[in-house]
Amino acid sequence: MSIFFLIFLIILLAGCSAEKVRPGEKVSLQYATGFSIENLPAGCKKVTDGDGRELLLVPRGKKPPAGYGNLPVFYTPVQKVVVGSTTQAALLRPLGVLGTIAGVTTEKKDWYIDEVTKGMEKGRVAFLGKNSAPDYEKIKALSPDVVFTYTHVMGGTEFAQKLNELGIPYAVDNEWLESHPLGRVEWVKFLAAFYNKEKEADDYFRQVVANVEQVARKVPAGTRPKVLWGSIFKGKVYVPAGNSYVARMIEMAGGDYVFKDLGGSATGNANITLEEFYARGKDADIFIIPFSPQSTGITSIAKLLEQAPVLADIKPVKEKRIWCAQPWYYQSMDKTDEQIEDLAAMFYPVSWSGYQPRHFMSLPDK
């Protein structure tokens, strides 16, 4: 076999293995329901964002195709972006594009993503004010290629409306509305479209799904441990609804969520009384507080009982099987597979002997 034929064969095989992009076809989504992407000729894409807005993505150096003149145009790959949520930054991590973040709406002290923290220290990433009171002049002066934001909660809708009014390009990433944890993760494909990083997104997402399936296979058969999940704030108790992504995470990790039959709001949460929390949770095997001790002030079981003395005789408190989230939990959405394995290890410590959870910590006695 000549060297020229061998080179030809390698090129041919590489071409055959590359994923074909067919104009007019929509990108296949397994779990996400809040966005869509349609491939157009010449590498262009029509993206429908989390608010149902249609956006036109055009490769740099090319002209927008005819027939889409009324759509906002974004030239790809984007090079300078603003993120309105830490979860968006988390999903940029597997794409390797955290370096494109030029502005954020979360203060430096609240970040747990090293690239962003270091960027803020070096002045490469600017704090632009919180979403509830952003500095629009500063955002405009920054001139980002796109602002990734969300809507419906925490000032997000007003933020998006003002960006629209000022002519600042933005795209709505509402991954938080997905009811399946892998649906939230699949929004990486939405972000990837702005960077032409579809292959990286596909490879990453497939691996996350495979990891979760592997965890499910390891979960022992038999009776599932009862899981109590909730937070107590000023006498009120907040728990995930039965159709929320959290309830699904518990189920995927082999747990039996005690509020699995509970309806909730569009946010996936429900507000219940402390008495109901006690009644349903008294026989639970494990209790998970979904916030870090630093954010809630509940730094120990003793502190928990100061806020809710009635919980002193529920089973997980008596057996000291109480876990809380690490401070970086909500900035690790790209590691949802790890979080689900953490839960499985907490539910089945014998099957995961020697395993150290990465996104949860045991609540100390005092």
Coordinates of C-alpha atoms in Angstrom, one line a residue:
M1 CA 0.0 0.0 0.0
S2 CA 1.5 3.3 -1.1
I3 CA 1.8 6.2 1.4
F4 CA -0.4 8.3 -0.9
F5 CA -3.2 5.7 -0.9
L6 CA -2.9 5.4 2.9
I7 CA -3.3 9.2 3.3
F8 CA -6.3 9.1 0.9
L9 CA -7.9 6.3 3.0
I10 CA -7.4 8.2 6.3
I11 CA -9.0 11.3 4.8
L12 CA -11.9 9.3 3.4
L13 CA -12.6 7.6 6.7
A14 CA -12.4 10.8 8.6
G15 CA -14.9 12.4 6.2
C16 CA -17.2 9.4 6.6
S17 CA -17.2 9.5 10.4
A18 CA -18.0 13.2 10.6
E19 CA -21.6 14.0 11.6
K20 CA -23.5 15.3 8.6
V21 CA -25.3 18.6 9.0
R22 CA -28.4 18.7 6.8
P23 CA -30.0 22.0 6.2
G24 CA -33.6 22.1 7.2
E25 CA -33.2 19.4 9.9
K26 CA -33.7 20.2 13.6
V27 CA -31.1 19.2 16.1
S28 CA -32.3 16.1 18.0
L29 CA -33.0 16.6 21.7
Q30 CA -33.5 13.7 24.1
Y31 CA -34.6 15.4 27.2
A32 CA -34.7 19.2 26.8
T33 CA -38.1 20.8 25.8
G34 CA -37.4 24.5 26.1
F35 CA -35.5 25.3 22.9
S36 CA -34.9 24.1 19.4
I37 CA -32.2 24.5 16.7
E38 CA -32.7 24.2 13.0
N39 CA -29.7 23.9 10.6
L40 CA -29.8 26.2 7.6
P41 CA -27.6 26.3 4.5
A42 CA -24.1 27.6 4.7
G43 CA -23.6 26.7 8.3
C44 CA -26.3 29.1 9.5
K45 CA -28.8 28.1 12.3
K46 CA -32.2 29.2 13.4
V47 CA -32.4 28.9 17.2
T48 CA -35.6 29.3 19.2
D49 CA -34.6 30.3 22.7
G50 CA -36.3 29.8 26.1
D51 CA -38.8 32.6 25.5
G52 CA -39.8 31.3 22.1
R53 CA -37.8 34.0 20.3
E54 CA -36.3 33.0 16.9
L55 CA -32.6 34.0 16.5
L56 CA -30.4 33.6 13.4
L57 CA -26.8 32.4 13.9
V58 CA -24.5 33.1 11.0
P59 CA -20.8 32.1 10.7
R60 CA -18.5 35.0 10.8
G61 CA -17.5 36.3 7.3
K62 CA -20.8 35.1 5.8
K63 CA -24.0 37.0 5.0
P64 CA -27.4 36.1 6.6
P65 CA -29.4 33.9 4.2
A66 CA -32.4 35.3 2.4
G67 CA -35.8 35.0 4.0
Y68 CA -34.8 35.6 7.6
G69 CA -34.4 39.3 7.5
N70 CA -36.5 40.1 10.5
L71 CA -34.6 37.9 12.9
P72 CA -31.9 39.1 15.3
V73 CA -28.5 38.0 13.9
F74 CA -25.6 36.6 16.0
Y75 CA -22.3 36.0 14.3
T76 CA -20.6 32.8 15.4
P77 CA -18.5 31.8 17.2
V78 CA -19.3 34.4 19.7
Q79 CA -16.2 35.8 21.4
K80 CA -17.4 38.0 24.2
V81 CA -20.4 37.1 26.3
V82 CA -22.2 38.0 29.5
V83 CA -23.8 35.3 31.7
G84 CA -26.8 36.2 33.9
S85 CA -26.7 32.9 35.8
T86 CA -23.9 30.8 37.3
T87 CA -25.5 27.7 35.8
Q88 CA -24.9 29.1 32.3
A89 CA -21.2 29.5 33.2
A90 CA -21.2 25.9 34.4
L91 CA -22.5 24.6 31.1
L92 CA -19.9 26.7 29.2
R93 CA -17.2 24.7 31.1
P94 CA -17.4 21.4 29.1
L95 CA -17.3 23.5 25.9
G96 CA -14.0 25.0 26.9
V97 CA -15.2 28.5 26.4
L98 CA -15.2 30.0 29.9
G99 CA -12.6 32.5 28.6
T100 CA -15.2 34.2 26.5
I101 CA -17.1 35.4 29.6
A102 CA -16.5 39.2 29.8
G103 CA -19.3 40.1 32.3
V104 CA -21.3 38.5 35.1
T105 CA -24.2 39.5 37.3
T106 CA -23.0 37.5 40.3
E107 CA -20.5 39.0 42.8
K108 CA -17.0 37.6 43.0
K109 CA -17.5 36.3 46.5
D110 CA -20.3 34.0 45.3
W111 CA -18.4 32.3 42.5
Y112 CA -16.9 28.8 42.7
I113 CA -15.8 28.5 39.1
D114 CA -12.1 29.2 39.2
E115 CA -11.8 30.6 35.6
V116 CA -14.5 33.2 36.4
T117 CA -13.0 34.1 39.8
K118 CA -9.5 34.5 38.4
G119 CA -10.9 36.5 35.5
M120 CA -12.6 38.9 37.9
E121 CA -9.4 39.2 40.0
K122 CA -7.4 40.1 36.8
G123 CA -10.1 42.5 35.6
R124 CA -10.9 40.4 32.5
V125 CA -14.4 39.6 33.8
A126 CA -16.5 42.6 35.0
F127 CA -19.2 42.5 37.6
L128 CA -22.2 44.3 36.0
G129 CA -24.5 44.5 38.9
K130 CA -27.1 41.9 40.0
N131 CA -29.9 40.9 37.6
S132 CA -32.3 42.8 39.8
A133 CA -30.3 46.1 39.4
P134 CA -27.8 45.7 36.6
D135 CA -25.6 48.6 35.3
Y136 CA -27.0 48.9 31.8
E137 CA -24.5 51.5 30.8
K138 CA -21.7 49.2 31.8
I139 CA -23.2 46.4 29.8
K140 CA -23.6 48.6 26.7
A141 CA -20.0 49.8 27.0
L142 CA -18.8 46.2 27.2
S143 CA -20.6 45.5 23.8
P144 CA -21.0 41.7 24.2
D145 CA -21.8 39.5 21.3
V146 CA -24.6 38.0 23.4
V147 CA -26.0 38.2 26.9
F148 CA -27.2 34.8 28.1
T149 CA -30.1 35.4 30.5
Y150 CA -33.2 33.7 31.9
T151 CA -36.7 34.9 32.5
H152 CA -39.7 34.5 34.8
V153 CA -37.8 34.7 38.2
M154 CA -35.5 37.0 40.1
G155 CA -35.8 40.0 37.8
G156 CA -34.9 38.0 34.7
T157 CA -37.9 39.1 32.7
E158 CA -37.3 42.8 33.4
F159 CA -33.6 42.3 32.6
A160 CA -34.4 40.8 29.2
Q161 CA -37.0 43.5 28.4
K162 CA -34.5 46.2 29.1
L163 CA -31.8 44.6 27.0
N164 CA -34.2 44.4 24.2
E165 CA -35.1 48.1 24.6
L166 CA -31.5 49.1 24.5
G167 CA -30.7 46.9 21.5
I168 CA -28.2 44.8 23.4
P169 CA -28.2 41.2 21.9
Y170 CA -29.4 38.6 24.2
A171 CA -30.6 35.0 24.2
V172 CA -32.9 33.4 26.9
D173 CA -31.5 30.2 28.5
N174 CA -34.4 28.8 30.7
E175 CA -32.8 25.5 31.5
W176 CA -34.1 25.9 35.1
L177 CA -37.7 25.3 33.8
E178 CA -36.8 21.7 32.6
S179 CA -38.3 19.0 34.8
H180 CA -35.7 16.4 34.0
P181 CA -32.1 16.8 35.2
L182 CA -30.7 15.6 31.9
G183 CA -33.0 18.1 30.2
R184 CA -31.3 20.9 32.1
V185 CA -27.9 19.6 31.1
E186 CA -28.9 19.2 27.5
W187 CA -29.1 23.0 27.3
V188 CA -25.4 22.8 26.6
K189 CA -26.4 22.2 23.0
F190 CA -28.2 25.6 23.0
L191 CA -25.1 27.3 24.2
A192 CA -22.9 25.3 21.9
A193 CA -24.8 26.6 18.9
F194 CA -23.4 30.1 19.5
Y195 CA -19.8 28.7 19.5
N196 CA -20.1 26.2 16.7
K197 CA -19.2 23.6 19.3
E198 CA -21.9 21.1 18.5
K199 CA -19.5 18.1 18.5
E200 CA -18.1 19.0 21.9
A201 CA -21.6 19.4 23.3
D202 CA -22.8 16.0 21.8
D203 CA -19.7 14.1 23.1
Y204 CA -20.0 15.7 26.6
F205 CA -23.8 15.0 26.8
R206 CA -23.5 11.4 25.7
Q207 CA -20.9 10.8 28.4
V208 CA -23.1 12.3 31.1
V209 CA -26.0 10.1 30.1
A210 CA -23.8 7.1 30.0
N211 CA -22.5 7.9 33.5
V212 CA -26.0 8.2 34.9
E213 CA -27.0 4.9 33.3
Q214 CA -24.0 3.3 34.9
V215 CA -25.0 4.6 38.3
A216 CA -28.6 3.2 37.8
R217 CA -27.2 -0.2 37.0
K218 CA -25.2 -0.3 40.2
V219 CA -28.2 0.6 42.5
P220 CA -29.2 -2.5 44.4
A221 CA -32.6 -4.1 43.9
G222 CA -35.1 -4.1 46.7
T223 CA -36.6 -1.6 49.1
R224 CA -35.6 1.9 48.3
P225 CA -34.5 4.3 51.1
K226 CA -37.0 7.0 51.9
V227 CA -35.6 10.5 51.1
L228 CA -36.6 13.7 52.8
W229 CA -35.4 16.8 50.9
G230 CA -36.2 20.4 51.9
S231 CA -35.0 23.7 53.4
I232 CA -36.4 25.6 56.3
F233 CA -36.4 29.4 56.2
K234 CA -38.1 31.7 58.7
G235 CA -40.5 29.0 59.8
K236 CA -41.5 28.1 56.2
V237 CA -40.5 24.8 54.5
Y238 CA -39.7 24.6 50.8
V239 CA -39.5 21.2 49.1
P240 CA -39.2 20.1 45.4
A241 CA -42.5 19.0 43.8
G242 CA -43.0 15.4 42.7
N243 CA -42.5 16.3 39.0
S244 CA -39.4 18.4 39.6
Y245 CA -35.9 17.6 38.3
V246 CA -34.8 17.1 41.9
A247 CA -37.4 14.4 42.5
R248 CA -36.2 12.7 39.3
M249 CA -32.6 12.9 40.5
I250 CA -33.6 11.1 43.7
E251 CA -35.4 8.5 41.7
M252 CA -32.5 8.0 39.3
A253 CA -30.2 7.5 42.3
G254 CA -32.4 4.8 43.7
G255 CA -34.3 6.8 46.4
D256 CA -37.9 7.0 47.3
Y257 CA -38.8 10.7 47.6
V258 CA -41.4 11.2 50.4
F259 CA -43.0 14.1 48.5
K260 CA -43.2 12.4 45.1
D261 CA -47.0 12.9 44.9
L262 CA -46.8 16.6 45.7
G263 CA -47.8 19.1 43.0
G264 CA -45.9 22.4 42.7
S265 CA -45.5 25.6 40.8
A266 CA -43.8 26.2 37.5
T267 CA -40.6 26.5 39.4
G268 CA -40.8 22.9 40.5
N269 CA -41.1 23.9 44.2
A270 CA -43.8 23.7 46.8
N271 CA -44.3 25.5 50.1
I272 CA -45.6 23.3 53.0
T273 CA -46.0 23.6 56.7
L274 CA -43.4 22.4 59.2
E275 CA -46.0 20.1 60.6
E276 CA -46.5 18.4 57.2
F277 CA -42.7 18.2 56.7
Y278 CA -42.5 16.4 60.1
A279 CA -45.4 14.1 59.4
R280 CA -44.0 12.9 56.1
G281 CA -40.4 12.9 57.1
K282 CA -40.5 11.3 60.5
D283 CA -39.8 7.8 59.0
A284 CA -37.4 8.9 56.3
D285 CA -34.0 7.2 56.1
I286 CA -32.0 10.3 55.0
F287 CA -32.6 14.0 55.1
I288 CA -31.0 16.4 52.5
I289 CA -30.8 20.1 52.9
P290 CA -30.2 21.5 49.4
F291 CA -28.1 24.5 50.5
S292 CA -24.6 24.9 52.0
P293 CA -24.2 25.6 55.7
Q294 CA -22.7 29.0 54.9
S295 CA -25.8 30.2 53.0
T296 CA -28.4 29.0 55.5
G297 CA -26.6 29.4 58.8
I298 CA -27.5 25.7 59.5
T299 CA -23.9 24.6 60.2
S300 CA -24.7 21.7 62.5
I301 CA -27.6 19.4 63.6
A302 CA -27.7 21.6 66.7
K303 CA -28.3 24.7 64.6
L304 CA -31.0 22.8 62.6
L305 CA -32.9 22.0 65.8
E306 CA -32.7 25.6 67.0
Q307 CA -34.7 26.5 63.9
A308 CA -37.0 23.5 64.0
P309 CA -37.0 21.7 67.4
V310 CA -39.9 19.5 66.3
L311 CA -37.5 17.6 64.0
A312 CA -35.5 16.3 66.9
D313 CA -37.3 12.9 66.9
I314 CA -37.5 12.3 63.2
K315 CA -35.6 9.2 62.1
P316 CA -32.8 10.8 60.0
V317 CA -32.0 13.3 62.7
K318 CA -31.9 10.6 65.4
E319 CA -29.6 8.4 63.2
K320 CA -27.6 11.5 62.1
R321 CA -28.1 10.8 58.4
I322 CA -28.3 14.5 57.3
W323 CA -26.5 15.9 54.3
C324 CA -26.3 19.4 52.9
A325 CA -25.1 20.8 49.6
Q326 CA -21.5 22.0 49.1
P327 CA -21.2 25.8 48.3
W328 CA -20.4 24.9 44.7
Y329 CA -23.4 22.6 44.2
Y330 CA -25.5 25.0 42.1
Q331 CA -22.4 25.9 39.9
S332 CA -21.8 22.3 39.0
M333 CA -24.8 21.6 36.8
D334 CA -22.4 20.3 34.2
K335 CA -21.5 17.6 36.7
T336 CA -25.1 16.4 37.2
D337 CA -23.9 12.8 36.7
E338 CA -21.5 13.2 39.7
Q339 CA -24.3 14.7 41.8
I340 CA -26.6 11.7 41.0
E341 CA -23.8 9.3 41.9
D342 CA -23.3 11.2 45.1
L343 CA -26.9 10.7 46.0
A344 CA -26.7 7.0 45.2
A345 CA -23.6 6.7 47.4
M346 CA -25.5 8.5 50.2
F347 CA -28.5 6.2 49.8
Y348 CA -26.5 3.0 49.5
P349 CA -23.2 3.4 51.5
V350 CA -22.4 -0.3 51.4
S351 CA -22.6 -0.5 47.6
W352 CA -20.4 2.7 47.3
S353 CA -18.0 1.7 50.1
G354 CA -15.1 4.2 50.3
Y355 CA -16.8 6.7 48.0
Q356 CA -16.5 10.4 49.0
P357 CA -19.4 12.6 47.8
R358 CA -18.1 15.6 45.8
H359 CA -21.1 17.9 45.9
F360 CA -22.7 17.1 49.3
M361 CA -21.3 17.0 52.9
S362 CA -22.5 15.3 56.1
L363 CA -24.0 17.8 58.6
P364 CA -21.9 17.7 61.8
D365 CA -23.4 17.3 65.2
K366 CA -22.3 20.7 66.5

